Short mmCIF file of C-alpha atoms in Angstrom, two decimals:
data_model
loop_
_atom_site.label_atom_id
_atom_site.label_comp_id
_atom_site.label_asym_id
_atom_site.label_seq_id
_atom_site.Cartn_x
_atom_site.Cartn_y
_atom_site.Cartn_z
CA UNK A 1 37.37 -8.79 -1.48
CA UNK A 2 38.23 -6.56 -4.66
CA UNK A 3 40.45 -3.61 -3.64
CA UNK A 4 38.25 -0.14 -3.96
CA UNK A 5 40.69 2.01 -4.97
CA UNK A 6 43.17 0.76 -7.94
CA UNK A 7 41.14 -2.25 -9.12
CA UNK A 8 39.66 -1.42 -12.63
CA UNK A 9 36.97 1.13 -11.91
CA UNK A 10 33.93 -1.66 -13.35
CA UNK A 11 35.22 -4.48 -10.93
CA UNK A 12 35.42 -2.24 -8.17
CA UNK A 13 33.21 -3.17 -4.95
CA UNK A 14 29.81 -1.06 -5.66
CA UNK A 15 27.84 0.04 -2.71
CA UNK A 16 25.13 -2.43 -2.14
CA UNK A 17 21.92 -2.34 0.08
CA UNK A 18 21.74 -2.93 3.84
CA UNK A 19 21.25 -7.16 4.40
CA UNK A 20 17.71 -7.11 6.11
CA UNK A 21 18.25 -9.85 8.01
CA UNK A 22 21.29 -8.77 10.17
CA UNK A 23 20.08 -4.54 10.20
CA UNK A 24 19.34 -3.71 13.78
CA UNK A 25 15.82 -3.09 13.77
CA UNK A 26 15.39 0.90 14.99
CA UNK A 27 12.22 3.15 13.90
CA UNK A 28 13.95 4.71 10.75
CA UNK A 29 14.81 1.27 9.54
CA UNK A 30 11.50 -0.51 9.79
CA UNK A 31 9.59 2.70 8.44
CA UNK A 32 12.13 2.42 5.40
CA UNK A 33 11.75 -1.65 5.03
CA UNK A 34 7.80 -0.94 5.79
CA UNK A 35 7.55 1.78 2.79
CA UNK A 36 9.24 -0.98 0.22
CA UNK A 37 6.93 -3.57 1.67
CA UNK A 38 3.52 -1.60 1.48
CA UNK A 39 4.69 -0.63 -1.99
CA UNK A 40 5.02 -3.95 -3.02
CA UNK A 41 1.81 -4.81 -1.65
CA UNK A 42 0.04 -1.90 -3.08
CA UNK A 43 1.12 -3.26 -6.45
CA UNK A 44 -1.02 -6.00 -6.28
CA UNK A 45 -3.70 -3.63 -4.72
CA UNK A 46 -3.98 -2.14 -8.01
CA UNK A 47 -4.38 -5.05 -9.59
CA UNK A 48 -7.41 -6.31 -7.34
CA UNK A 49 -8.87 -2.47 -8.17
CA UNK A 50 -8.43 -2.55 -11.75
CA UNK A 51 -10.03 -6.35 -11.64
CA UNK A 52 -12.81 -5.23 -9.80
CA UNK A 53 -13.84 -1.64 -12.43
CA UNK A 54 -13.00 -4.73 -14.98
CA UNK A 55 -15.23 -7.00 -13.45
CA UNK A 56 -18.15 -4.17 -13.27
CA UNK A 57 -17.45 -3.24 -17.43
CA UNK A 58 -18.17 -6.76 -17.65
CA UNK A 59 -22.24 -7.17 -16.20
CA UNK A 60 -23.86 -7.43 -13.53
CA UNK A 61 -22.87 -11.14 -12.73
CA UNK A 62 -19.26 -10.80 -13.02
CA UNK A 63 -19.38 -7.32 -10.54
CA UNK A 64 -21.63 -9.55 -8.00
CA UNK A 65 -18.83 -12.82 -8.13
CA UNK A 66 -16.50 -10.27 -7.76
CA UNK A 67 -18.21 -8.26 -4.44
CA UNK A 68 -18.84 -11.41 -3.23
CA UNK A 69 -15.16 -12.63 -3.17
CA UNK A 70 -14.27 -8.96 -1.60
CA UNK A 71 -16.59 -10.22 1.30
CA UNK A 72 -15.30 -13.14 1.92
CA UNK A 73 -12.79 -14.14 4.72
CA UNK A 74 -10.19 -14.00 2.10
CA UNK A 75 -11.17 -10.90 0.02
CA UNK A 76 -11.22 -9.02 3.96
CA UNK A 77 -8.18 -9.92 4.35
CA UNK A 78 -6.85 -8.32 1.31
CA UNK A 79 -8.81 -5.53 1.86
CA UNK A 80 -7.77 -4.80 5.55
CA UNK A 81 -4.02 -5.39 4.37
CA UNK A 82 -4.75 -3.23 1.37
CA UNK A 83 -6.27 -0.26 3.30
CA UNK A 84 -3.67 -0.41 6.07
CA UNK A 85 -0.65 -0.62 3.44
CA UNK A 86 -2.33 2.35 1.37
CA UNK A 87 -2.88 4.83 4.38
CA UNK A 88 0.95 3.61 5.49
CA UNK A 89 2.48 4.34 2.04
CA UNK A 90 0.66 7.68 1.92
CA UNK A 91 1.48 8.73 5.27
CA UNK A 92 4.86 8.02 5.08
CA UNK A 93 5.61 9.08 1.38
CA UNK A 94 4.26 12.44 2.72
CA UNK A 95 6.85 12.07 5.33
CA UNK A 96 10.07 11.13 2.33
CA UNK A 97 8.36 14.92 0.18
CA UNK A 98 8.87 16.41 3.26
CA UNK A 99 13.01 15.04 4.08
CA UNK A 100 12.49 15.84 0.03
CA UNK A 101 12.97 19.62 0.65
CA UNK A 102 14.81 19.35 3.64
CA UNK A 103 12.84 18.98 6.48
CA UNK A 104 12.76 16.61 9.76
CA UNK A 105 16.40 15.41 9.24
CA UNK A 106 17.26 15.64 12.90
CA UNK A 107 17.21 12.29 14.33
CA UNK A 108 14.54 13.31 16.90
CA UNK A 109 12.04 14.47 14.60
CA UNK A 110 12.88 11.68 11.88
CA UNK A 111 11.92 9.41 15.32
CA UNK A 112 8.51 11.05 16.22
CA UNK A 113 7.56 11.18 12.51
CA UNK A 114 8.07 7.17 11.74
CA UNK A 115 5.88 6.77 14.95
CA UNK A 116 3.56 9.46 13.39
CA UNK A 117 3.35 8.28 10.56
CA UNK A 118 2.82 4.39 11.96
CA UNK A 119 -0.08 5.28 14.86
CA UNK A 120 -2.04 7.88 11.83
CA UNK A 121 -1.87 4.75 9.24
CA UNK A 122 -3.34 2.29 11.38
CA UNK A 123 -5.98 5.32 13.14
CA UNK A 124 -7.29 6.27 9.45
CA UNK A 125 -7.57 1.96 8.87
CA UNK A 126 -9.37 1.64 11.58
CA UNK A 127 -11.57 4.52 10.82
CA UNK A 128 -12.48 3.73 7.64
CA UNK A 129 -13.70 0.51 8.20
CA UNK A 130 -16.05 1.52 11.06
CA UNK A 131 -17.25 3.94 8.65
CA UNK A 132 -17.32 1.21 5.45
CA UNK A 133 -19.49 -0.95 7.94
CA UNK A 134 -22.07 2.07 8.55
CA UNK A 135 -22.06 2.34 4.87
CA UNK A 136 -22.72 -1.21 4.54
CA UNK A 137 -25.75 -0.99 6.62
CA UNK A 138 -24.41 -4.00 9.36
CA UNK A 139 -24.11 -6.21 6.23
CA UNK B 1 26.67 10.54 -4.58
CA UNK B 2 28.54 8.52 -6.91
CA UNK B 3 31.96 7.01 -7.47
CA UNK B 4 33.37 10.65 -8.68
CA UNK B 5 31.87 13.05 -5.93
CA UNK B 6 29.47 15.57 -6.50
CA UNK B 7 30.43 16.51 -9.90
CA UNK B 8 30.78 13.04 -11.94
CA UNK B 9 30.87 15.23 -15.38
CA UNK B 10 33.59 16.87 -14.46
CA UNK B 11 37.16 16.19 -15.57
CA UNK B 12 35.92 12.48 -16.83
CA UNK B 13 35.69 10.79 -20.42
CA UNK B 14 32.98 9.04 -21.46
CA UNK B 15 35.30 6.10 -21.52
CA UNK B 16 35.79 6.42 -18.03
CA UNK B 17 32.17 7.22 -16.53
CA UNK B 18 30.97 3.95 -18.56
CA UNK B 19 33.33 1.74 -16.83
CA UNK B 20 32.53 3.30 -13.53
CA UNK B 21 29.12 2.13 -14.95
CA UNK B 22 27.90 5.88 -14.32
CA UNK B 23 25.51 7.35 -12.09
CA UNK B 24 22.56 4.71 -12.42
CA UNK B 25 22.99 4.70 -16.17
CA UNK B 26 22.48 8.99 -15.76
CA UNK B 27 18.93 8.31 -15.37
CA UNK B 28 18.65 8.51 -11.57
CA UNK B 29 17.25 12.03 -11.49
CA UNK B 30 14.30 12.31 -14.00
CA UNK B 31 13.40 8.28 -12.03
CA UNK B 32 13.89 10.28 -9.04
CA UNK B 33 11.72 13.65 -9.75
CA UNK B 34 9.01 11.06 -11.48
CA UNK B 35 8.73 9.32 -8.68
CA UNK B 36 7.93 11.86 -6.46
CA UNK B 37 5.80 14.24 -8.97
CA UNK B 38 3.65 10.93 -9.35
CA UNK B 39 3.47 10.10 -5.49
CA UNK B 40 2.48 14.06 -5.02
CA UNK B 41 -0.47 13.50 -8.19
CA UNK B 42 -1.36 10.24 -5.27
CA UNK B 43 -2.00 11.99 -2.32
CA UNK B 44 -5.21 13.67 -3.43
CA UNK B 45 -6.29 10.90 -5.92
CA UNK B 46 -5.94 8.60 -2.93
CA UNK B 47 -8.11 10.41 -0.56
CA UNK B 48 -10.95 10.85 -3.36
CA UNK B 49 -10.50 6.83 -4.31
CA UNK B 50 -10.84 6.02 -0.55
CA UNK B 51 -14.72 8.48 -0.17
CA UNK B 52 -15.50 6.88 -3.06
CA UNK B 53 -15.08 3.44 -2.73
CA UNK B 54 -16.22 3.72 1.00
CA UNK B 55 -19.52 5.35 -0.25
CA UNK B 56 -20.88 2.84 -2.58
CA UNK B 57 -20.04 -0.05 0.18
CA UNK B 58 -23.59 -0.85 0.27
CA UNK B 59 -24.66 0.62 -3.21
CA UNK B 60 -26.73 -1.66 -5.97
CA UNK B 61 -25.26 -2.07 -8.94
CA UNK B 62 -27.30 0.85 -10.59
CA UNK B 63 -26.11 3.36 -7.34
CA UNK B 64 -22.29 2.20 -8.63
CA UNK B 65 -23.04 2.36 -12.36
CA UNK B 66 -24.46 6.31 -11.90
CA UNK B 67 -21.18 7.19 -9.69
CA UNK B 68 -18.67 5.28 -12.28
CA UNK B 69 -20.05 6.75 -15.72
CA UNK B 70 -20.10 10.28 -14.54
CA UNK B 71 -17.63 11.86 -16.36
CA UNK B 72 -16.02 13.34 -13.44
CA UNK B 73 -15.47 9.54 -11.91
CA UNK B 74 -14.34 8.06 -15.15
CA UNK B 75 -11.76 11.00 -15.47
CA UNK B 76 -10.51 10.50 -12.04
CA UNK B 77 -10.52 7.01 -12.04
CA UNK B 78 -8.36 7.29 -15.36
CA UNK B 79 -5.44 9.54 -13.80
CA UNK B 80 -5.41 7.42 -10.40
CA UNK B 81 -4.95 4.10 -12.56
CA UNK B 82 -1.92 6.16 -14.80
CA UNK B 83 -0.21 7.57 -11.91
CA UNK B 84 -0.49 4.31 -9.79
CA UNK B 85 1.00 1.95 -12.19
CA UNK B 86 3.86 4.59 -13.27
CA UNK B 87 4.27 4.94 -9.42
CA UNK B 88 4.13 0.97 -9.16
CA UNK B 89 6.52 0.39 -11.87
CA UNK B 90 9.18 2.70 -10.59
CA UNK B 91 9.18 1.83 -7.24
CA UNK B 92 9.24 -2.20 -8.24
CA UNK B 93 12.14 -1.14 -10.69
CA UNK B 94 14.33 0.28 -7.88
CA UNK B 95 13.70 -2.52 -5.78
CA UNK B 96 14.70 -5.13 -8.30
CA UNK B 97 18.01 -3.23 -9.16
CA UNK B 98 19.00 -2.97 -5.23
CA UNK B 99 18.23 -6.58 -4.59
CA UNK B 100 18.50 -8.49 -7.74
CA UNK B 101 22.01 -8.96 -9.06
CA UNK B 102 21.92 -11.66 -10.93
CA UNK B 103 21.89 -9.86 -14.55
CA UNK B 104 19.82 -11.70 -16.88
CA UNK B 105 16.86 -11.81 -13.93
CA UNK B 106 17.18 -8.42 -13.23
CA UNK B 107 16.70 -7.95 -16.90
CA UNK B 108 13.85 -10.51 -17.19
CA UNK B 109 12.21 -9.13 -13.98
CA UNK B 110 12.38 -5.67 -15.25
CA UNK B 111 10.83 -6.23 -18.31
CA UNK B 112 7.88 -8.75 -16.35
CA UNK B 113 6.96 -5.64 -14.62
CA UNK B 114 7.08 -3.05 -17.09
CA UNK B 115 5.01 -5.10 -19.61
CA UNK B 116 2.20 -5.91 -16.20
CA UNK B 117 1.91 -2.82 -15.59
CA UNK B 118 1.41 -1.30 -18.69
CA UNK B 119 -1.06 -4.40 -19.12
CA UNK B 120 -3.28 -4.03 -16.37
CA UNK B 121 -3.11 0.19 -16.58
CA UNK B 122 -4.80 -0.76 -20.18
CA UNK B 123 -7.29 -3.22 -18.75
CA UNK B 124 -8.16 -0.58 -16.01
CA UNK B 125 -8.49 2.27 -18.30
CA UNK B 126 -10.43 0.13 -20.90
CA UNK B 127 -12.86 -0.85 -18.05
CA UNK B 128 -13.51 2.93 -17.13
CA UNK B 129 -13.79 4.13 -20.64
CA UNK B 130 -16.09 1.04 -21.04
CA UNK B 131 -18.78 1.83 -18.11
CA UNK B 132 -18.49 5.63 -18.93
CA UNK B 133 -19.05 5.29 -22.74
#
């Protein structure tokens, strides 16, 4: 290992991120490994949204291939891990404004909030896809 | 904090902050602020995106066509694709540079994702300004 203090300052150790695979797992962790995740996710969530306003600019045909993929086993799939990852990523990037300005530092709210944040993600899924299938008419 | 405590201006020559390789290149805090002014611009976009998308579920094409080429739609449609993909690329960026250390993929992947995003933000807001026009 390179000595931290009077090694040249550019070949000095730099801090590096925690190794996922030997972190203990504990609430603040996964919520933090779970934001990065859902992120990454949403990325391609973005993708399937701007494919599907593309696929409507193009006609009718290519907007009905295109709803008919999002019903399919597959395109559920994405969906369900789409809408689950979007209401996480909101909910919890509410909760990193919030330690933005200070607040819920303490370990015991920072605790209660990552639950919060984990049981109000998957109850606003849950909810609107009971609603989606009213909407849908039992389709 | 970084390598020269909570002041790294202070007392240092440029000579010396570059090989300490600086405070992530002194960008960090504009990345930072953007970031979060972006995710704040999300919150409300997302909720609107969600009723909307939920509500024409079971529309016909023409029931989706009336909601997307109202102006009000296109416009919002328009800021949630900007802010998303800004969002997406700084996010994927900071992720990259705190796992990726290999230096020419980090380079490679950074410009991969820059280049997507601005790619697909086009195709999304040249689909909206194509159903609204």
């Amino acid at each position: 290992m390179i000595d931290t203090v009077s090694a040249p300052a550019a070949k000095r150790q730099r801090p590096l991120s925690p190794h996922l695979q030997i972190y203990k797992p504990q609430i603040t962790s996964i919520t933090s490994i779970l934001h990065r995740l859902t992120g990454i996710a949403l990325s391609f969530g973005v993708v399937l949204l701007v494919l599907w306003l593309a696929s409507a600019a193009n006609g009718i045909e290519t907007y009905e291939q295109m709803q008919n993929f999002l019903r399919s086993p597959l395109g559920l799939v994405m969906l369900a891990g789409w809408s689950w990852s979007l209401f996480y990523h909101l909910a919890n990037g509410i909760r990193h404004l919030f330690w933005d300005i200070g607040w819920g530092y303490d370990i015991p709210t920072m605790t209660a909030s990552g639950y919060a944040v984990l049981a109000s993600a998957t109850v606003a899924t849950v909810l609107v896809w009971v609603l989606g299938f009213m909407m849908a008419g039992g389709q | 904090m970084g390598p020269y405590g909570k002041n790294p201006g202070r007392l240092i020559t440029p000579l010396k902050r570059v090989r300490g390789l600086g405070v992530s290149r002194e960008e960090g805090t504009s990345h930072f602020i953007a970031q979060r002014v972006n995710g704040l611009a999300l919150i409300p976009l997302t909720f609107w995106l969600v009723y909307g998308v939920i509500a024409h579920i079971g529309s016909s094409y023409a029931e989706f066509m009336d909601w997307a080429t109202s102006l009000s739609t296109a416009t919002l449609l328009a800021f949630t694709i900007m802010a998303s993909f800004w969002h997406a690329a700084m996010g994927l960026q900071v992720v990259v540079e705190d796992y990726v250390h290999h230096e020419f993929v980090k380079v490679c992947l950074l410009a991969l994702i820059r280049i997507s995003c601005f790619g697909f933000a086009l195709l999304g807001l040249i689909s909206v300004l194509k159903l609204a026009l």
